[in-house]
Structure formats: C-alpha cells, structure tokens
Coordinates of C-alpha atoms in Angstrom, one line a residue:
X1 CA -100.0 -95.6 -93.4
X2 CA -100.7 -92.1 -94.3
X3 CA -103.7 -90.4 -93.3
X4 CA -106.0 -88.9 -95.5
X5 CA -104.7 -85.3 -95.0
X6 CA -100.8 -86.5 -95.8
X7 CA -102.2 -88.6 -98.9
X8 CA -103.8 -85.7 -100.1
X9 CA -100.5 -82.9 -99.6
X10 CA -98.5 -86.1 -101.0
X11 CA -100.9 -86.2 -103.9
X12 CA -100.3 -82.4 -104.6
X13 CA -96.9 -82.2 -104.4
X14 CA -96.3 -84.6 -107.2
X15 CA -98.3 -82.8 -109.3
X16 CA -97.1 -79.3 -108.4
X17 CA -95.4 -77.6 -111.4
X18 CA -91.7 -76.4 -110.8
X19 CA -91.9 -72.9 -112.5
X20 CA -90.8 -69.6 -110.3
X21 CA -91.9 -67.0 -112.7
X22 CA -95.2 -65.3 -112.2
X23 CA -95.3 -65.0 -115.9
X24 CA -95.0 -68.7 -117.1
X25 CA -97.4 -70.9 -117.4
X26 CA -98.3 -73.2 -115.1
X27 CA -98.8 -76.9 -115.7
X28 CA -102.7 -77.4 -115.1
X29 CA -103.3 -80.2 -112.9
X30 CA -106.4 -81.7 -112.0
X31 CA -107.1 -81.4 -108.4
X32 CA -110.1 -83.6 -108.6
X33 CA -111.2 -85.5 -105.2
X34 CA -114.4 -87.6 -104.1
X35 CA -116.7 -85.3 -102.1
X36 CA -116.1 -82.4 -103.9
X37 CA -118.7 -80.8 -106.3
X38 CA -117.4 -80.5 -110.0
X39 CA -115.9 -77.5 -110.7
X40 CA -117.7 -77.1 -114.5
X41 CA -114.4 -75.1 -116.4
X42 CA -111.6 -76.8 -117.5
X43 CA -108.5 -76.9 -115.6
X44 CA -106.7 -74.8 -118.0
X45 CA -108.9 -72.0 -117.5
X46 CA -108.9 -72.5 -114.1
X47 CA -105.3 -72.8 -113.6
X48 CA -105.0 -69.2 -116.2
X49 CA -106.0 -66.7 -113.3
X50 CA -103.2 -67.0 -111.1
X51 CA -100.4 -64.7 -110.7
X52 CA -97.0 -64.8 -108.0
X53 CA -95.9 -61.5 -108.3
X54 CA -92.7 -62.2 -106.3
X55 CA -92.3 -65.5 -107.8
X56 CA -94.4 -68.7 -106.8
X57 CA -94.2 -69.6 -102.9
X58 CA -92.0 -72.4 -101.7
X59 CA -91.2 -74.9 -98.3
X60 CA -89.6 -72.1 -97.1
X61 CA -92.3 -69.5 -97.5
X62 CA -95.8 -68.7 -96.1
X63 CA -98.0 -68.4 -99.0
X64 CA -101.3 -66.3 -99.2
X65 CA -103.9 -66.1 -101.5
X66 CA -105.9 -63.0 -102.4
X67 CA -109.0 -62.7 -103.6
X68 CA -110.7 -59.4 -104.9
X69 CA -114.4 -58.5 -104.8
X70 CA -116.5 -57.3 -107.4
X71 CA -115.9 -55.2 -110.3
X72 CA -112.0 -55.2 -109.2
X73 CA -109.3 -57.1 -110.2
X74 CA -106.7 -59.1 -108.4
X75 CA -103.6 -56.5 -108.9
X76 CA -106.0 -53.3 -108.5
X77 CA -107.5 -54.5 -104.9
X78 CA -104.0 -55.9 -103.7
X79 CA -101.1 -55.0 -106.0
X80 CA -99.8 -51.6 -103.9
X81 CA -101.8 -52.7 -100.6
X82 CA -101.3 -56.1 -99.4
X83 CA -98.7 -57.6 -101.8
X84 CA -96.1 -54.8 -100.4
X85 CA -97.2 -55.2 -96.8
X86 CA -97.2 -59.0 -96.5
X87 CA -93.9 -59.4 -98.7
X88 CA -92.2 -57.2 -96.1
X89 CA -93.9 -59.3 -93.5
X90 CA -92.3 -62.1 -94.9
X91 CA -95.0 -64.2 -97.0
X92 CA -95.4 -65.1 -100.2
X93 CA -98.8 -63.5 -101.6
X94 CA -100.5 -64.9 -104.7
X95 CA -103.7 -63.3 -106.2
X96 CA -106.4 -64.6 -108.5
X97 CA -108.2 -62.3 -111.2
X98 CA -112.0 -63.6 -110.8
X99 CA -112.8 -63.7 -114.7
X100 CA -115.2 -60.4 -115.7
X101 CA -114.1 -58.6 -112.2
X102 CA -116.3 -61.0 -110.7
X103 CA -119.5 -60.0 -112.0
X104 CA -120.3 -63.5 -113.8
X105 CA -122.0 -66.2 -111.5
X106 CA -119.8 -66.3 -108.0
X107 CA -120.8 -70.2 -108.0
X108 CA -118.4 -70.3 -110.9
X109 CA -115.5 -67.9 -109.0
X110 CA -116.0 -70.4 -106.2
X111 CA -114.7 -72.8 -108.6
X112 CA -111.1 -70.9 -109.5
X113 CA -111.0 -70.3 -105.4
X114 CA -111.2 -73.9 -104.6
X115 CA -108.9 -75.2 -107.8
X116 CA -106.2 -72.2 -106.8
X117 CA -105.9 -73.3 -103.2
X118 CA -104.9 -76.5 -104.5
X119 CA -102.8 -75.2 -106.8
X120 CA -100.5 -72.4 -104.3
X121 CA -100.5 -75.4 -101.6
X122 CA -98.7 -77.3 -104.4
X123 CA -96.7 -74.9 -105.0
X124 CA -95.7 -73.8 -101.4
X125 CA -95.5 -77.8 -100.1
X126 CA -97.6 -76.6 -97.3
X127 CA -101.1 -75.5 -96.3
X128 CA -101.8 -72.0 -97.3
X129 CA -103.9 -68.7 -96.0
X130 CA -106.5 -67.4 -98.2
X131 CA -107.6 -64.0 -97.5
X132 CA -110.6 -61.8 -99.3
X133 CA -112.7 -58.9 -99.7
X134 CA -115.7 -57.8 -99.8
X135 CA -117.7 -60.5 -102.3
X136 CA -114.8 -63.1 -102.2
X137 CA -115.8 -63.5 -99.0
X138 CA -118.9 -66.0 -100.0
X139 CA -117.2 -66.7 -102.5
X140 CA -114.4 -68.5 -100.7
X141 CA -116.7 -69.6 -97.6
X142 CA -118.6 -71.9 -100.6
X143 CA -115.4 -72.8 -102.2
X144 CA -114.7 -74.5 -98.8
X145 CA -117.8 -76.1 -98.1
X146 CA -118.7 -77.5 -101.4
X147 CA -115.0 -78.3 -102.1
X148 CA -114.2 -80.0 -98.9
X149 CA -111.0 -81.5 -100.2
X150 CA -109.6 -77.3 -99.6
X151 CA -109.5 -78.3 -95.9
X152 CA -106.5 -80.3 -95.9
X153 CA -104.6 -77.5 -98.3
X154 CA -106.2 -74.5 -96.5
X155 CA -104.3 -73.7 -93.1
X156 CA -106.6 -70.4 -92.1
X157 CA -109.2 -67.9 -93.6
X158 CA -109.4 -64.0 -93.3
X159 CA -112.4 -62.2 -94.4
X160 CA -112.6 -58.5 -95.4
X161 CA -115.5 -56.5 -95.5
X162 CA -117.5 -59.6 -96.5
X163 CA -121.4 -59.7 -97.2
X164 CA -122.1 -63.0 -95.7
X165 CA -126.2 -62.4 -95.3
X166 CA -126.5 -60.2 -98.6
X167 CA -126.8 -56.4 -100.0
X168 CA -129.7 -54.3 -99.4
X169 CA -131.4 -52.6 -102.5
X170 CA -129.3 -49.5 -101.9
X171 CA -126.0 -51.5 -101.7
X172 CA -126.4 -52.3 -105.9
X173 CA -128.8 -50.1 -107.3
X174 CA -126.4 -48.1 -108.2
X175 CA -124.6 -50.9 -110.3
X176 CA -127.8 -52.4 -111.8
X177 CA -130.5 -51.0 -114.0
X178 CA -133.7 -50.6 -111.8
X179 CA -137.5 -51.0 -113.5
X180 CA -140.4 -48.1 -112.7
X181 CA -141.2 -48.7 -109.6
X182 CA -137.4 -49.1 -108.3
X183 CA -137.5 -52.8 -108.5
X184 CA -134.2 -54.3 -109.9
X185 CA -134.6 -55.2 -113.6
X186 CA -131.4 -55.8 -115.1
X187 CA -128.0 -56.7 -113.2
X188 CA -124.8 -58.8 -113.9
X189 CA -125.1 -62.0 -112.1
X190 CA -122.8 -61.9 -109.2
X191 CA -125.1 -58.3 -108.1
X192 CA -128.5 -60.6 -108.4
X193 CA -126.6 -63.2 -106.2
X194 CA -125.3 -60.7 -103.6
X195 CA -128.8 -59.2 -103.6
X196 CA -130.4 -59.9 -99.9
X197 CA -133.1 -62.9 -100.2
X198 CA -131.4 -64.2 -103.5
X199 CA -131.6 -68.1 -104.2
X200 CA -128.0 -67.7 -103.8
X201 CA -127.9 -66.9 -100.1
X202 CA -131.0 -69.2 -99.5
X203 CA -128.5 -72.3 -100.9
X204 CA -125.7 -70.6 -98.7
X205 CA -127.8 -70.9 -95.3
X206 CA -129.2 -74.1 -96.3
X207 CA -126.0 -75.7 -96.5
X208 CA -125.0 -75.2 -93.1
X209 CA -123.7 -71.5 -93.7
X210 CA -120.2 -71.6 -91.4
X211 CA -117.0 -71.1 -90.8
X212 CA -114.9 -74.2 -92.1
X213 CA -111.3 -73.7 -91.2
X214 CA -109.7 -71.6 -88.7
X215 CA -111.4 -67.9 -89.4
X216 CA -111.1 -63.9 -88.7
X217 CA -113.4 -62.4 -90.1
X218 CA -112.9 -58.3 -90.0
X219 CA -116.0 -55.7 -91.0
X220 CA -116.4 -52.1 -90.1
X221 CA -119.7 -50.4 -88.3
X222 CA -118.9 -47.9 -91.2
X223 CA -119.4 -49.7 -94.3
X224 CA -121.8 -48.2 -96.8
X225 CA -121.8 -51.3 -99.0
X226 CA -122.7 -54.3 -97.2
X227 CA -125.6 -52.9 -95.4
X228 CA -126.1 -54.1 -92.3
X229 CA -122.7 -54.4 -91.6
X230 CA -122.8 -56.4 -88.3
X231 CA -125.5 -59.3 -90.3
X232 CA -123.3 -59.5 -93.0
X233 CA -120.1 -60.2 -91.1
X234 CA -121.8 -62.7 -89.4
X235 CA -120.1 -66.3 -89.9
X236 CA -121.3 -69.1 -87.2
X237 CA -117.7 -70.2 -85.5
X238 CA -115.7 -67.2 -86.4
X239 CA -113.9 -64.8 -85.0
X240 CA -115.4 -61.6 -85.6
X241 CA -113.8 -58.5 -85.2
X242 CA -115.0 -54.8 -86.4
X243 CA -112.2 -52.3 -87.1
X244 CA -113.8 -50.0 -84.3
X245 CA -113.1 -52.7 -81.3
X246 CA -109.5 -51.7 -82.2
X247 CA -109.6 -48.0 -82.8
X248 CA -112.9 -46.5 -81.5
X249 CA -114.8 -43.8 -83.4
X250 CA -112.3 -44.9 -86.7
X251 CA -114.6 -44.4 -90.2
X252 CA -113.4 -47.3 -92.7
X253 CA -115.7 -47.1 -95.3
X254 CA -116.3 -50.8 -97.8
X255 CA -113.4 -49.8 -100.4
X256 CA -110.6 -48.4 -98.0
X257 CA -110.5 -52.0 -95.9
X258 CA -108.3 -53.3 -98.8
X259 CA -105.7 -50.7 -97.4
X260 CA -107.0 -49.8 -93.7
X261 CA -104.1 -49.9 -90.8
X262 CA -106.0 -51.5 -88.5
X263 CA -107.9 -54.2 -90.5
X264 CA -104.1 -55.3 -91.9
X265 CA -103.1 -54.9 -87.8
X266 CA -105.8 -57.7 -87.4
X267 CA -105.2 -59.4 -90.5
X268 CA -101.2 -59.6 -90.1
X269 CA -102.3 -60.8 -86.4
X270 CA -104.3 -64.0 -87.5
X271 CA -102.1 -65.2 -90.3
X272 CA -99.3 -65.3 -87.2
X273 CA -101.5 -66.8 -85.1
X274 CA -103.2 -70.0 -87.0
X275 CA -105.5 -67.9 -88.4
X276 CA -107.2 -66.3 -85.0
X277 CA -107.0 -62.6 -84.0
X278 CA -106.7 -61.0 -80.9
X279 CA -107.4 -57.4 -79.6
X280 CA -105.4 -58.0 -76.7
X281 CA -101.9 -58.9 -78.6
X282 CA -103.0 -56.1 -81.2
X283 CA -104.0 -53.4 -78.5
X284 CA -100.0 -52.2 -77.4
X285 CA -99.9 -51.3 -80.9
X286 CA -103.1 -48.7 -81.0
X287 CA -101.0 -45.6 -81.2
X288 CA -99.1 -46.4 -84.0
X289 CA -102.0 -48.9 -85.7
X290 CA -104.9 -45.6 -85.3
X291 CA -103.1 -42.9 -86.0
X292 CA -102.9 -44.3 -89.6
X293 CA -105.0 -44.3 -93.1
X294 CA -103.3 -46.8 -94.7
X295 CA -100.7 -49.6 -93.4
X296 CA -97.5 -49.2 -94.0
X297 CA -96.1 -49.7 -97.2
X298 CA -99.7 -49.4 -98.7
X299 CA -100.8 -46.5 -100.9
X300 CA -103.3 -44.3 -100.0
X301 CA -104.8 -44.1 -103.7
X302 CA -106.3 -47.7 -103.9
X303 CA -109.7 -47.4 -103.1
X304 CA -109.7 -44.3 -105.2
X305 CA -108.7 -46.6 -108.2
X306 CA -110.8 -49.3 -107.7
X307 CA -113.6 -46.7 -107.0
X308 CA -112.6 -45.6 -110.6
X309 CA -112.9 -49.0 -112.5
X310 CA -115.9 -50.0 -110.8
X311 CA -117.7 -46.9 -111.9
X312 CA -116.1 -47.5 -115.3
X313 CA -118.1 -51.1 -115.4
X314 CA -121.2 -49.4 -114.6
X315 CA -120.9 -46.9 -117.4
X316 CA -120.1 -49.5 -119.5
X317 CA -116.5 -48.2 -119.9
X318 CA -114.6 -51.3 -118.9
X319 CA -117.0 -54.9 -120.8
X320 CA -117.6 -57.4 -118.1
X321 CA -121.0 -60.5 -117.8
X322 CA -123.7 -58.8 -119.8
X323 CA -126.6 -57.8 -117.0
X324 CA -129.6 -60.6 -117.0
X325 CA -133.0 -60.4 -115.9
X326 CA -133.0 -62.8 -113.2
X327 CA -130.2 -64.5 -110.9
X328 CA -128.2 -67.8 -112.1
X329 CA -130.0 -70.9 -111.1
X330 CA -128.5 -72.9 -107.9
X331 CA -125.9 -75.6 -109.1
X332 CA -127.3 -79.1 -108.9
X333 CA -124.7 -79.6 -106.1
X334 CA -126.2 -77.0 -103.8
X335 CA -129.6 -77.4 -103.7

C-alpha cells in the first residue's frame, strides 16, 4: 500500500503536463486535497504565472521555485541573479510572477505559491525547493501551512530578506499615501498587510506561525526595509542565518540580497544540504564568498532595476492593485 506521501506524488505525476517549453501552455490541473484551504482563483489563472526559463524541470533535474517580493516581478528579481547562478549550479529554476507585482492581497499570492509547488513537483517527478524574497517570504510560510498538502511536494524552503513579524511605518510610507498627522491613509493591499500589527500578521501568529519543512532562512543586520531585521527573520524551527555571521562588518542592504555573494554562498549551501545551512561548510570559502558584491554569474545592476520599477509603481508609472483604505479582511480559513 502506498502511503499518503507516495499517493500524493503518484497523484501528481499523472496529471503533470508533458510540455518542455517555457512558452507553452501548461495543462491546468487541479491540485485540490482534503485539508487544504480553497485556493478562490481558478486553476487556469493560477497555472498562467509560471515560467521555465531553461525549459520545465525533469527526474533528472533539481527544480527550484522563485518567488519575488513586492512591486517586482519574477524575471526582474531573478532573471540575471539566481536563474544564471543555479543553472550553472546545476538546477532547474522556475519563477512565478505574483499578479500586480504582488501588491494585491498576499492571501491570494499564497494561493499561486501553493498551486505552483504542485504544479513544478509534477513537472520534476520529485519534491522541489522553493526559495523567496523579501514579501514571498510570508507569503510562502502561509502557502505551507494553510495548504498542507505542499509538504509532501515541497523538499526544503529558503528565505531571503523576509519580514516575518511586519514593516515599521518607515519601512512603507514611502510606498503608501499617508493622512495629516502621518497616519497611513491609502496603500495597496499587500503594504497594509505587511504593515506591523496588521490583522494579517495577527492570523499569521495565531496559526502557529513556524517553520513547516526543512528551512534557512537568511536576513542581514543591514536591511533598511524590514525593520527590525533580527524580529522579522524570526521563524520558530528555522535556521537562521544573517549575512554578517559569514562575512563580518559586510553592508547588504533589503534589495541587493537577490544578488548578494554570500546570502547565495548560504543559499547554494542549504539546497545541497536538504535544505539546512552551515557556516562551518561555508566558512573555507570566506575569501572568495566576501571579497564579492554579487555572486558569480549575477549582475551587479539588479537591485538598481528593481529599485527603478518599484519607484515607478509608486509614481504611478507602472498600474498595479488600486491603494484601499484599510487592509483585506482575514480569509474565513484563517481566522
């Protein structure tokens, strides 16, 4: 008899679709299981967001999925950063594109996370390694726990920059529009959910806020964005690792750890190593992993562009979620 987590990969593989091209589209399958909260799109739409660049993984292939944080997209946070780096590391990396740069409500990109770990584990035949930054990070941490079926598909999480505890005031007030007395009166949803004391994070730590699969979770004492950096890297039965452990005195601001040498030195680490990090197999490696801005094979000019588009949301340049007046209501399933 096959246990549950064999029935479920058995499940999958039947109703993986046999395309290679990053460019055609996928068959949508359901990836519906008891347990698991509803994921309120349709699986079309759900199934849209996913791009292969190198062509979709395989048996023979390590698959990793990438997930990009707010006001980015997948291909501007990864595309000449980690999707060069891993692909000469030999893995397969697959990226989602959250829909409105994730600035809609993240209880809905938790629903594409969850759907497009079932749907690269198909694909690959195996469990595969999900990976994010910066808001994905929540994002993916309640893709697991309300979507427990991801367990059995999921083989190991790595967390970048993430704001597991939520954004002080001056973390988004530069993204939202603030009322007279520097209250925040109008922001796009995802920016009222990352906000410190949301209902959001209130669901979050309610519903046994930790780690649910083997997890690295890697933050710098340098971030200017998810202030406090050491309470939002925070994640009860992780390991948790700051840039700085590795290469003391380095300055890795919020945007550059989508490129950083030694946060990919870490990262590259725990997906060899069932998704667990160590300083000490890392450490031989300090003069070549410090010296360095980027990692190789990664351009320099990334956090620059997504610096660029995300200041182009806020001018209203690039159309995303129209800003609200208050935060998204807590799905039924949370509360």
């Amino acid at each position: 008899m096959l246990s549950p987590t064999s029935h479920l990969l058995s499940t999958l593989l039947l109703a993986a679709p046999s395309y290679t091209s990053p460019i055609v589209p996928r068959q949508a399958a359901d990836y519906i299981f008891s347990g698991d909260a509803p994921y309120g799109i349709d699986t079309t739409t759900l199934s849209s967001v996913l791009t292969c660049p190198n062509g979709n993984p395989s048996s023979t292939t390590k698959a990793v999925l990438l997930v990009h944080g707010t006001g980015s997209t997948g291909s501007e946070s990864w595309g000449q950063g980690y999707i060069p780096a891993l692909t000469s590391a030999g893995y397969t990396p697959c990226y989602i594109d959250l829909p409105n740069r994730a600035m809609g409500d993240m209880q809905l990109s938790s629903s594409y996370i969850a759907y497009n770990l079932h749907a690269v584990s198909a694909l690959a035949g195996n469990p595969v390694a999900v990976m994010g930054h910066s808001q994905a990070n929540p994002d993916i941490n309640w893709a697991l726990h309300f979507w427990p079926s991801t367990h059995a598909v999921t083989s190991m999480y790595i967390g970048l920059s993430p704001d597991f505890s939520g954004v002080g005031l001056p973390g988004i007030s530069d993204l939202c529009d603030l009322g007279p007395n520097g209250e925040l009166e109008l922001c796009q949803p995802s920016l009222w959910q990352q906000a410190a004391g949301s209902h959001y994070y209130s669901a979050f730590a309610a519903s046994s806020h930790a780690s649910q699969i083997p997890t690295t979770v890697i933050w710098s004492l340098t971030d200017e964005v998810v202030v406090p950096p050491p309470l939002n890297a925070a994640l009860p039965g992780a390991d948790v690792i700051a840039v700085q452990e590795l290469c003391p005195g380095r300055i890795t601001d919020h945007l550059s750890m989508v490129i950083d040498s030694a946060g990919y030195a870490l990262a590259l680490d725990a997906l060899g190593h069932g998704g667990k990090a160590s300083l000490a197999r890392v450490a031989p490696r300090i003069g070549s992993v410090c010296t360095r801005l980027a990692a190789p094979g990664m351009d320099v000019t990334v956090p620059a562009t997504i610096k660029d588009a995300l200041d182009a949301v806020v001018k209203g340049i690039i159309l995303t979620t129209p800003k609200t007046k208050a935060e998204p209501p807590v799905m039924a399933y949370a509360l």
